[in-house]
PDB file of C-alpha atoms in Angstrom:
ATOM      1  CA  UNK B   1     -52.543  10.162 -34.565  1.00  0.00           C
ATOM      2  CA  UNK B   2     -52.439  14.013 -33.264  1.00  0.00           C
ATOM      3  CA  UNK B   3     -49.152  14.392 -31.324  1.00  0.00           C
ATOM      4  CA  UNK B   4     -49.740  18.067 -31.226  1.00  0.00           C
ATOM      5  CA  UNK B   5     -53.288  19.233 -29.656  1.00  0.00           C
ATOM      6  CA  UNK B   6     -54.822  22.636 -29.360  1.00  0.00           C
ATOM      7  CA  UNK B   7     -58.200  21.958 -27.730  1.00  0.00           C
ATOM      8  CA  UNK B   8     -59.610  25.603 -27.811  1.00  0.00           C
ATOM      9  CA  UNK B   9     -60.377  26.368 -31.946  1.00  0.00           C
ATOM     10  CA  UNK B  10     -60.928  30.117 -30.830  1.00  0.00           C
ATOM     11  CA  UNK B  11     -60.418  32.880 -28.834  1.00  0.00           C
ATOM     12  CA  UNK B  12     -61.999  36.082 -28.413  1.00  0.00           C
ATOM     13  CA  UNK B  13     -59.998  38.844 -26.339  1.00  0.00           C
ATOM     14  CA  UNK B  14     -60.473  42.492 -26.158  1.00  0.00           C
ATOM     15  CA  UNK B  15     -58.051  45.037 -27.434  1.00  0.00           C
ATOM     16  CA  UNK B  16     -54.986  45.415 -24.490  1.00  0.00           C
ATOM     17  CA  UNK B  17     -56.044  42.374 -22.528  1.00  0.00           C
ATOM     18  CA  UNK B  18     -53.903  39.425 -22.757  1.00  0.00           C
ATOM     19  CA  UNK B  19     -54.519  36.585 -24.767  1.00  0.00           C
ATOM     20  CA  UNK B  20     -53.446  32.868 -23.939  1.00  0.00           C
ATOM     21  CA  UNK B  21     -53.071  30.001 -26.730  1.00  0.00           C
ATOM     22  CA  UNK B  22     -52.551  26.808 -25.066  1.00  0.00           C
ATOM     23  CA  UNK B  23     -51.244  23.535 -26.297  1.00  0.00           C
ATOM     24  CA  UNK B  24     -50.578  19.979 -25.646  1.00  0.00           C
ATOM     25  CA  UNK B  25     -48.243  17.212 -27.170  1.00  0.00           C
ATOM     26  CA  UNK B  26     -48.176  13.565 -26.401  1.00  0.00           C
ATOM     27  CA  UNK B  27     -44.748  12.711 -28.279  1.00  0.00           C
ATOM     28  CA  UNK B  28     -42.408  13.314 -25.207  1.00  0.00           C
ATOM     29  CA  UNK B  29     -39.170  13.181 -28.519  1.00  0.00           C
ATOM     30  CA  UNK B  30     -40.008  16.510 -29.411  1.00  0.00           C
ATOM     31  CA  UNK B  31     -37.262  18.996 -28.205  1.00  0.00           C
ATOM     32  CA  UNK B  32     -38.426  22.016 -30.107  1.00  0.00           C
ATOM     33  CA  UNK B  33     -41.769  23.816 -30.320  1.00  0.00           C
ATOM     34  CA  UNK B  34     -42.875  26.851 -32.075  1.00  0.00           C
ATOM     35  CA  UNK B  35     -45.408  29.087 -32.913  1.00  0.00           C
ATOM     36  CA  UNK B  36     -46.916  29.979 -36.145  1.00  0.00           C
ATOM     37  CA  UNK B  37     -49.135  32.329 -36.801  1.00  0.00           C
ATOM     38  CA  UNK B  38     -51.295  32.357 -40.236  1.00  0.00           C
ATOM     39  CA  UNK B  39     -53.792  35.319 -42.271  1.00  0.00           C
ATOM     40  CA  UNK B  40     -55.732  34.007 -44.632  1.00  0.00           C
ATOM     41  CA  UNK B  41     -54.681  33.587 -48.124  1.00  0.00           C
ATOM     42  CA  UNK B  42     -50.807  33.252 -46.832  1.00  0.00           C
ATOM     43  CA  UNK B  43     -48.780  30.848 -45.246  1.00  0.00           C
ATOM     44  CA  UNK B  44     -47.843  30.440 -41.673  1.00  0.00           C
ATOM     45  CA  UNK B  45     -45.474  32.676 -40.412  1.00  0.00           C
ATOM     46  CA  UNK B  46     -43.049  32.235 -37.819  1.00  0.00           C
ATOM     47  CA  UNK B  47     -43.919  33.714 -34.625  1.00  0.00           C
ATOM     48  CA  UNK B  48     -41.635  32.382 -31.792  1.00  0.00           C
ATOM     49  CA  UNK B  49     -39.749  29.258 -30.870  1.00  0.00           C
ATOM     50  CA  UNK B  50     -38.607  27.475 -27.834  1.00  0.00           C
ATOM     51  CA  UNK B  51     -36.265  24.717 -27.198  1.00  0.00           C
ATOM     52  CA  UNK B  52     -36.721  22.031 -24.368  1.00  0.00           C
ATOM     53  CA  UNK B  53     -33.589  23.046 -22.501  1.00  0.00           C
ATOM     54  CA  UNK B  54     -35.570  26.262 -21.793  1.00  0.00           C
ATOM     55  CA  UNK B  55     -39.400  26.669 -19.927  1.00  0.00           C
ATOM     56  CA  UNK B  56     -39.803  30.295 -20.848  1.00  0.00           C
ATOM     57  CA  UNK B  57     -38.697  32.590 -24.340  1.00  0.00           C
ATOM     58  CA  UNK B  58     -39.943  35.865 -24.746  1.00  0.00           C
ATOM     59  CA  UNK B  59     -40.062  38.190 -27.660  1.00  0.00           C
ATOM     60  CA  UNK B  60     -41.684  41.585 -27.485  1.00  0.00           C
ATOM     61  CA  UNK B  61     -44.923  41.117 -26.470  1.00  0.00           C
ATOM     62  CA  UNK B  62     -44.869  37.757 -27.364  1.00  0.00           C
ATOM     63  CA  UNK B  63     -43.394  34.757 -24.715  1.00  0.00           C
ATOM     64  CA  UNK B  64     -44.118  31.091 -24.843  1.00  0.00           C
ATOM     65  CA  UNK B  65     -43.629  29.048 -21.603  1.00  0.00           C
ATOM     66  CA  UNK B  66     -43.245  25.193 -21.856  1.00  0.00           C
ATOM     67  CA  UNK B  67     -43.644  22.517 -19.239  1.00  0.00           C
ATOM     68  CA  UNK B  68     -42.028  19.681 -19.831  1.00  0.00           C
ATOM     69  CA  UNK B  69     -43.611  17.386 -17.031  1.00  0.00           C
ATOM     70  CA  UNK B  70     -46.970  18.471 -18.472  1.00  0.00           C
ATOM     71  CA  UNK B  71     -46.399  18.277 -22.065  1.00  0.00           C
ATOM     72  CA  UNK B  72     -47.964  21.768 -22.366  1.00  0.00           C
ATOM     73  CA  UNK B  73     -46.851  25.171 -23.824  1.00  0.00           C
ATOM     74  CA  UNK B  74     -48.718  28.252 -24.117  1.00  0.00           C
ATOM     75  CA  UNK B  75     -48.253  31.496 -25.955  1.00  0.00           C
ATOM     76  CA  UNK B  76     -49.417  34.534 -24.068  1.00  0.00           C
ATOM     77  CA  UNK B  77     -49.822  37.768 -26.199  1.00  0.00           C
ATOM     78  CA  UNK B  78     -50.001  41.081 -24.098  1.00  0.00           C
ATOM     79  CA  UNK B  79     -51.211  43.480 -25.131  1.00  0.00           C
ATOM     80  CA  UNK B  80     -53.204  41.683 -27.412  1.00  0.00           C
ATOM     81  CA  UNK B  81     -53.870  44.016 -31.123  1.00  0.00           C
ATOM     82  CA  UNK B  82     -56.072  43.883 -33.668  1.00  0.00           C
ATOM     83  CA  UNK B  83     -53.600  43.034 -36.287  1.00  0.00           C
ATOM     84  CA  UNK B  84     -53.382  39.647 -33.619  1.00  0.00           C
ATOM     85  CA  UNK B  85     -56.293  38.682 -35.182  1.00  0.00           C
ATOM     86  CA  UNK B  86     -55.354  35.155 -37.169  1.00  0.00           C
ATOM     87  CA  UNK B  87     -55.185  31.557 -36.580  1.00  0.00           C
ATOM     88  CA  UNK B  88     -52.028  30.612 -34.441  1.00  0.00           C
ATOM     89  CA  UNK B  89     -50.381  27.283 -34.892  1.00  0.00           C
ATOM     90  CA  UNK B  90     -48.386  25.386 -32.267  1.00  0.00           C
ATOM     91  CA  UNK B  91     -45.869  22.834 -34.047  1.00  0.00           C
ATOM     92  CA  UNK B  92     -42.930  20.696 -32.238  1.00  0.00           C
ATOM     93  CA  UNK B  93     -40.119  18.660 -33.604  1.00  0.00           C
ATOM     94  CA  UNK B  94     -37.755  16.068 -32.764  1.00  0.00           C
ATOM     95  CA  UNK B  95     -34.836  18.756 -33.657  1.00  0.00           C
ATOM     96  CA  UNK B  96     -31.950  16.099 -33.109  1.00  0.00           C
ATOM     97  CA  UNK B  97     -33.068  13.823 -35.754  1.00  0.00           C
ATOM     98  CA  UNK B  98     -32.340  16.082 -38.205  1.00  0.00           C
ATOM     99  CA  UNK B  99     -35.282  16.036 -40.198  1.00  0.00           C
ATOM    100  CA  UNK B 100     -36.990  18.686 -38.286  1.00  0.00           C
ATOM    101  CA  UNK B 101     -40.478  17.917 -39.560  1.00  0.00           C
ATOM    102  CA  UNK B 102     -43.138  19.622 -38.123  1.00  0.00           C
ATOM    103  CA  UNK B 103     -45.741  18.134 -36.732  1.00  0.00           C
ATOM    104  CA  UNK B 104     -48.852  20.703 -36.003  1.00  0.00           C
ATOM    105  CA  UNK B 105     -51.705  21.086 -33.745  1.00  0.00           C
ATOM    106  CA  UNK B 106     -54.930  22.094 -35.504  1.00  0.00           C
ATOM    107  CA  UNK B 107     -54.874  25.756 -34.834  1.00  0.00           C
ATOM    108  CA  UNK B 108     -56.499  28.394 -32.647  1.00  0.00           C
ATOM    109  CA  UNK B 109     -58.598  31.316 -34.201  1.00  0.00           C
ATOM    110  CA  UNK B 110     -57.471  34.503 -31.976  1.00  0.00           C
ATOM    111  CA  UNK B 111     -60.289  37.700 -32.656  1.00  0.00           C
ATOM    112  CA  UNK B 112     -59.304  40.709 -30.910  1.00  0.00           C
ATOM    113  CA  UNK B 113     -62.018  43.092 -30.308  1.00  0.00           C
ATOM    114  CA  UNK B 114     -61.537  46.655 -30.140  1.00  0.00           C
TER     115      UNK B 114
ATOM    116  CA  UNK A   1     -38.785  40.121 -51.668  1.00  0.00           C
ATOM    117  CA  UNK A   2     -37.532  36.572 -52.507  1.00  0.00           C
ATOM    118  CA  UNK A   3     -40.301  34.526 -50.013  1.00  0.00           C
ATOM    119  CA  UNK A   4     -41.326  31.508 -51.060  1.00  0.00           C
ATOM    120  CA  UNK A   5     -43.585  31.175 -53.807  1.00  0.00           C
ATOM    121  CA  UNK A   6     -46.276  28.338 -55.146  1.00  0.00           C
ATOM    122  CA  UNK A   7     -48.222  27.814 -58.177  1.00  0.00           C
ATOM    123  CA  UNK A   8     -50.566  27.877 -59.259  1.00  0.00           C
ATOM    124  CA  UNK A   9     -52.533  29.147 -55.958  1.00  0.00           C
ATOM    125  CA  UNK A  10     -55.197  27.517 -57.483  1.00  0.00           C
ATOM    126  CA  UNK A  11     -56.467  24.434 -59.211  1.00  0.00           C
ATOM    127  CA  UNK A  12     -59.351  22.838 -59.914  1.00  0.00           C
ATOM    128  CA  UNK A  13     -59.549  19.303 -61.345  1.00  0.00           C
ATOM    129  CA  UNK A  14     -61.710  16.364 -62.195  1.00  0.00           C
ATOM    130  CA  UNK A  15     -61.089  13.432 -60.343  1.00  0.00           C
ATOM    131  CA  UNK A  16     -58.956  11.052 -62.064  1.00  0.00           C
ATOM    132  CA  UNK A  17     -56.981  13.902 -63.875  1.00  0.00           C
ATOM    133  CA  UNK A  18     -53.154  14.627 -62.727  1.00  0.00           C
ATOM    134  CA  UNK A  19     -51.751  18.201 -61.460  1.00  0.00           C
ATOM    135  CA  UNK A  20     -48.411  18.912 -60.752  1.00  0.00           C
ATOM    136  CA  UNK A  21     -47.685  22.005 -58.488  1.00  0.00           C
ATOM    137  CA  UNK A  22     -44.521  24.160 -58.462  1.00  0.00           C
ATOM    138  CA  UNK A  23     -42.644  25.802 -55.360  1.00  0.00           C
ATOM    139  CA  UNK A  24     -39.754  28.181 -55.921  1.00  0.00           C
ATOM    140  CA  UNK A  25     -38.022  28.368 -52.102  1.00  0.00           C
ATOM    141  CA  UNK A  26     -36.209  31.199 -50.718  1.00  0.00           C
ATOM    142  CA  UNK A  27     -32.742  30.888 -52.773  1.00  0.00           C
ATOM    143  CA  UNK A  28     -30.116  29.218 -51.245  1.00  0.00           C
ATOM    144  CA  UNK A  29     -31.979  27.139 -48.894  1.00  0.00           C
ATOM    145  CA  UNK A  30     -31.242  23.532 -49.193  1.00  0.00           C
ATOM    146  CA  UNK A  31     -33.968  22.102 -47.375  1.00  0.00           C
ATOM    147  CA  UNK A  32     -37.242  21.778 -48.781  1.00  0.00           C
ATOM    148  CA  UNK A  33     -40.824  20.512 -47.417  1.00  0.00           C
ATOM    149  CA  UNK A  34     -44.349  19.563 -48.440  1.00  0.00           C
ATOM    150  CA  UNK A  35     -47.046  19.606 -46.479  1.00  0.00           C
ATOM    151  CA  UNK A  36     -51.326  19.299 -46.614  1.00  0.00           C
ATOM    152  CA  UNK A  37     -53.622  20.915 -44.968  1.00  0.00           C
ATOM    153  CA  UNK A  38     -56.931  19.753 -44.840  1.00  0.00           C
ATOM    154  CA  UNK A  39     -59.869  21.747 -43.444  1.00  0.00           C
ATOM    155  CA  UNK A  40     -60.040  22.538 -39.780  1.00  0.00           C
ATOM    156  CA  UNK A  41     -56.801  20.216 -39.477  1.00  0.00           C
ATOM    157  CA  UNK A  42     -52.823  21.987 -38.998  1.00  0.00           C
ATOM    158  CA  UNK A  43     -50.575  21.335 -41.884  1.00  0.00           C
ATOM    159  CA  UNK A  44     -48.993  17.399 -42.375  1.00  0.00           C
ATOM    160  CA  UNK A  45     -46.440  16.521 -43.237  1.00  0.00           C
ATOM    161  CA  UNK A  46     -45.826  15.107 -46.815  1.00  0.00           C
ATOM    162  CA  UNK A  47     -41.876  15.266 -47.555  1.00  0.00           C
ATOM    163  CA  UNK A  48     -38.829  16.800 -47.663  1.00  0.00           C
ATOM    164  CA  UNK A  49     -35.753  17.812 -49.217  1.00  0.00           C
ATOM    165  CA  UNK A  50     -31.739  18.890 -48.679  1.00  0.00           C
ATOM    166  CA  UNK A  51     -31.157  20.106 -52.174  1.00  0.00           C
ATOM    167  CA  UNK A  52     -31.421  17.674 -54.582  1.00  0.00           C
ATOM    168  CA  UNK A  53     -31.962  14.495 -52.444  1.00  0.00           C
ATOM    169  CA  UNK A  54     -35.512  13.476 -51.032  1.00  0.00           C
ATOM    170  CA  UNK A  55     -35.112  12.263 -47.564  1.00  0.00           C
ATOM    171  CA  UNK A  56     -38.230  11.249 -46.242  1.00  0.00           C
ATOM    172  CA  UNK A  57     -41.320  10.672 -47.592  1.00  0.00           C
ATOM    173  CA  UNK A  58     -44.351  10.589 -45.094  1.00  0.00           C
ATOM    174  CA  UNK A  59     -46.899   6.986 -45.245  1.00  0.00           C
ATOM    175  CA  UNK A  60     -49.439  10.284 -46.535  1.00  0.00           C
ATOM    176  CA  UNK A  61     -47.717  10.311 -49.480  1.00  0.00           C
ATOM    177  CA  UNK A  62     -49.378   7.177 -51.258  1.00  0.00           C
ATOM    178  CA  UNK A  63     -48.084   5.979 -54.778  1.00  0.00           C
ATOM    179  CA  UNK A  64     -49.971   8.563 -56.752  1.00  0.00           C
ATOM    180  CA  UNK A  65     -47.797  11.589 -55.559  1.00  0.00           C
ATOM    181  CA  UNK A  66     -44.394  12.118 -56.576  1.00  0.00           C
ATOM    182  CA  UNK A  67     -42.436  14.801 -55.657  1.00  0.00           C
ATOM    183  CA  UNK A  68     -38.859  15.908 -57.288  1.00  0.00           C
ATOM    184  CA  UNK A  69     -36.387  18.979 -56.704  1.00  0.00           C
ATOM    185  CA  UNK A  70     -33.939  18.584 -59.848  1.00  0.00           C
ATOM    186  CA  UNK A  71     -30.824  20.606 -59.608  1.00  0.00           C
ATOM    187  CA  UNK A  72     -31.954  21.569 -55.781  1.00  0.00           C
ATOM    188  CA  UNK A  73     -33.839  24.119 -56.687  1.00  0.00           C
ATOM    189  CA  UNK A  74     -37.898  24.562 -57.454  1.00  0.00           C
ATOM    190  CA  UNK A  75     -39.512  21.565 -56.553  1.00  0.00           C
ATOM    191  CA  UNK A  76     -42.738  19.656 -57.775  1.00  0.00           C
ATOM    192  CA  UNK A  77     -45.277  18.166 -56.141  1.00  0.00           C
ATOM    193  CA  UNK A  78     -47.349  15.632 -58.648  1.00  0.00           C
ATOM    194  CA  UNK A  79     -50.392  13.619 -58.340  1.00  0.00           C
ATOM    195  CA  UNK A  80     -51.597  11.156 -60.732  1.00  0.00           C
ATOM    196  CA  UNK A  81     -55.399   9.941 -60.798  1.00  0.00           C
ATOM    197  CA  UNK A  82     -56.621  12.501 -58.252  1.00  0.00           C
ATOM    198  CA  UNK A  83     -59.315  11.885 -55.906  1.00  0.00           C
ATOM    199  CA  UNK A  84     -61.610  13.416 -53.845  1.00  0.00           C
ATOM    200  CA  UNK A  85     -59.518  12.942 -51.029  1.00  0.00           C
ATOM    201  CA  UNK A  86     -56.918  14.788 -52.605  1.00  0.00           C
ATOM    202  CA  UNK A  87     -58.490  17.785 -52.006  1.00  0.00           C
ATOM    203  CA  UNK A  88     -56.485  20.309 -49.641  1.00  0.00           C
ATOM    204  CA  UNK A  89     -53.984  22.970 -49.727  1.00  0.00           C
ATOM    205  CA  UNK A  90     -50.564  22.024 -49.834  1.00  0.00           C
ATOM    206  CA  UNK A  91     -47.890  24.175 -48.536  1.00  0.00           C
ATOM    207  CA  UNK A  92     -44.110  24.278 -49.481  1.00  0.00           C
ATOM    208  CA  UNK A  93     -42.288  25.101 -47.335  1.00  0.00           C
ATOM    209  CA  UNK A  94     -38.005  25.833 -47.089  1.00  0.00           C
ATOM    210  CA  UNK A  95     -35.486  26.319 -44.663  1.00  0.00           C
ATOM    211  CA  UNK A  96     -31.428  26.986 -43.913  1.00  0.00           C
ATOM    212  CA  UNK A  97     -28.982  26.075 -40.926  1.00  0.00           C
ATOM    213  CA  UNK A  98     -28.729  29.838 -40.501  1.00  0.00           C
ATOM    214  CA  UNK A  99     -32.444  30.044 -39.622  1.00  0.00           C
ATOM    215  CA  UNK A 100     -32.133  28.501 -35.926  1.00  0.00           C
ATOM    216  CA  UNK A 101     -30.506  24.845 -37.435  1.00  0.00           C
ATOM    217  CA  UNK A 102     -33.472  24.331 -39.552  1.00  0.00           C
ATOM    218  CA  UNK A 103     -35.901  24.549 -36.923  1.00  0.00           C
ATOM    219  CA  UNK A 104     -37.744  27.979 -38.599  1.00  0.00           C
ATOM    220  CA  UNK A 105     -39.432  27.008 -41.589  1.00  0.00           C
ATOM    221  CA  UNK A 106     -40.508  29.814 -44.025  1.00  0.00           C
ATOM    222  CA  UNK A 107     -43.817  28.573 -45.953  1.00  0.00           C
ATOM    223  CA  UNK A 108     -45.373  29.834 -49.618  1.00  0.00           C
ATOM    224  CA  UNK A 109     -48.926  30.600 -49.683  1.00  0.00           C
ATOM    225  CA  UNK A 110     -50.051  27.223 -50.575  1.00  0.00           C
ATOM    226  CA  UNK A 111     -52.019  25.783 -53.465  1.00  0.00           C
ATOM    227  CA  UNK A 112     -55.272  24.712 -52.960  1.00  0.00           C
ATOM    228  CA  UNK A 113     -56.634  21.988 -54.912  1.00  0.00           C
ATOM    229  CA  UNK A 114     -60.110  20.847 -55.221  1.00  0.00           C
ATOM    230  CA  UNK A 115     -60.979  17.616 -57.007  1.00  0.00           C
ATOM    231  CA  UNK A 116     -64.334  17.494 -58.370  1.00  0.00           C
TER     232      UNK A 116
END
């Protein structure tokens, strides 16, 4: 079963316009979400994280907001870059059960256009 | 740099043939996962480490995989009698307290394995 959804496979956004990455979870244990974001031929890369006690991080010109009631959380990316271009991951965890698997949503493809 | 690193990145195999795969994680991190990623599909997860112990092993992981991390260090991923279904790219991946309690997980660039 998909506990972590992201509904929109791609996204094309001109260069300086913001870009928006949105995604859902149904497993209302997870307490920690983060975003990954992946070239091809590497591995994800960390991006940015948030944890439940919070609705809004922000890191450069990168901030995820979550929503809690909603089960949503969103990246926005402004302005968005060429070197933006990559598939981003949202992934959550149940952080106090010490595991801190990470369960993954299927990834958006993000092309910025010059 | 001391990232983590898989190999091989590649491996091609004829069904019914074992592979093993090797992942060297950043040094001095005690925790260690596996995941697959299949294609169009976010990583899984597969199993994990805290040095030499394995903690968890996902209901993905059927009796033809076996993973080990003697000594806490590299860890390998083995799977006996592959199938088609095997076929994915599997991603180690390793983390510390001191990266937010665990939370940030640094990944390799995977191995991909196709079963023929």
């Amino acid at each position: 079963d998909q506990q972590v959804k992201q509904n929109s496979p791609s996204l094309s956004v001109q260069e300086g316009r913001i870009s928006i990455l949105n995604c859902d979870y149904t497993n209302s244990m997870f307490d920690y979400f983060l975003w990954y974001k992946k070239y091809p031929a590497e591995g994800p890369t960390f991006l940015i994280s948030i944890s439940s006690i919070k609705d809004k991080n922000e890191d450069g010109r990168f901030t995820v907001f979550l929503n809690k009631s909603a089960k949503h959380l969103s990246l926005h990316i402004v302005p968005s870059q060429p070197g933006d271009s990559a598939v981003y991951f949202c992934a959550a965890s149940v952080a106090r059960s010490n595991d801190y698997k990470l369960s993954f949503g299927a990834g958006t493809t993000v092309t910025v256009r010059a | 740099d001391t990232g983590v690193s898989q190999n091989p990145r590649h491996k091609i195999t004829k069904r019914g043939q074992n592979v093993t795969f090797r992942c060297d994680p950043i040094s001095e991190h005690n925790r260690l996962y596996w995941y697959r990623q299949t294609l169009g599909q976010g990583p899984e997860f597969l199993t994990y480490f805290q040095n030499e112990a394995q903690l968890e092993k996902s209901r993905l992981l059927s009796d033809r995989f076996s993973a080990e991390r003697p000594k806490g260090s590299f860890s390998t991923l083995e799977i006996q009698r592959t199938e088609q279904g095997d076929s994915a790219m599997y991603l180690c991946a390793s983390s510390s307290y001191r990266d937010r309690g665990y939370n940030e997980q640094f990944f390799g660039p995977g191995t991909r394995l196709t079963v023929l």
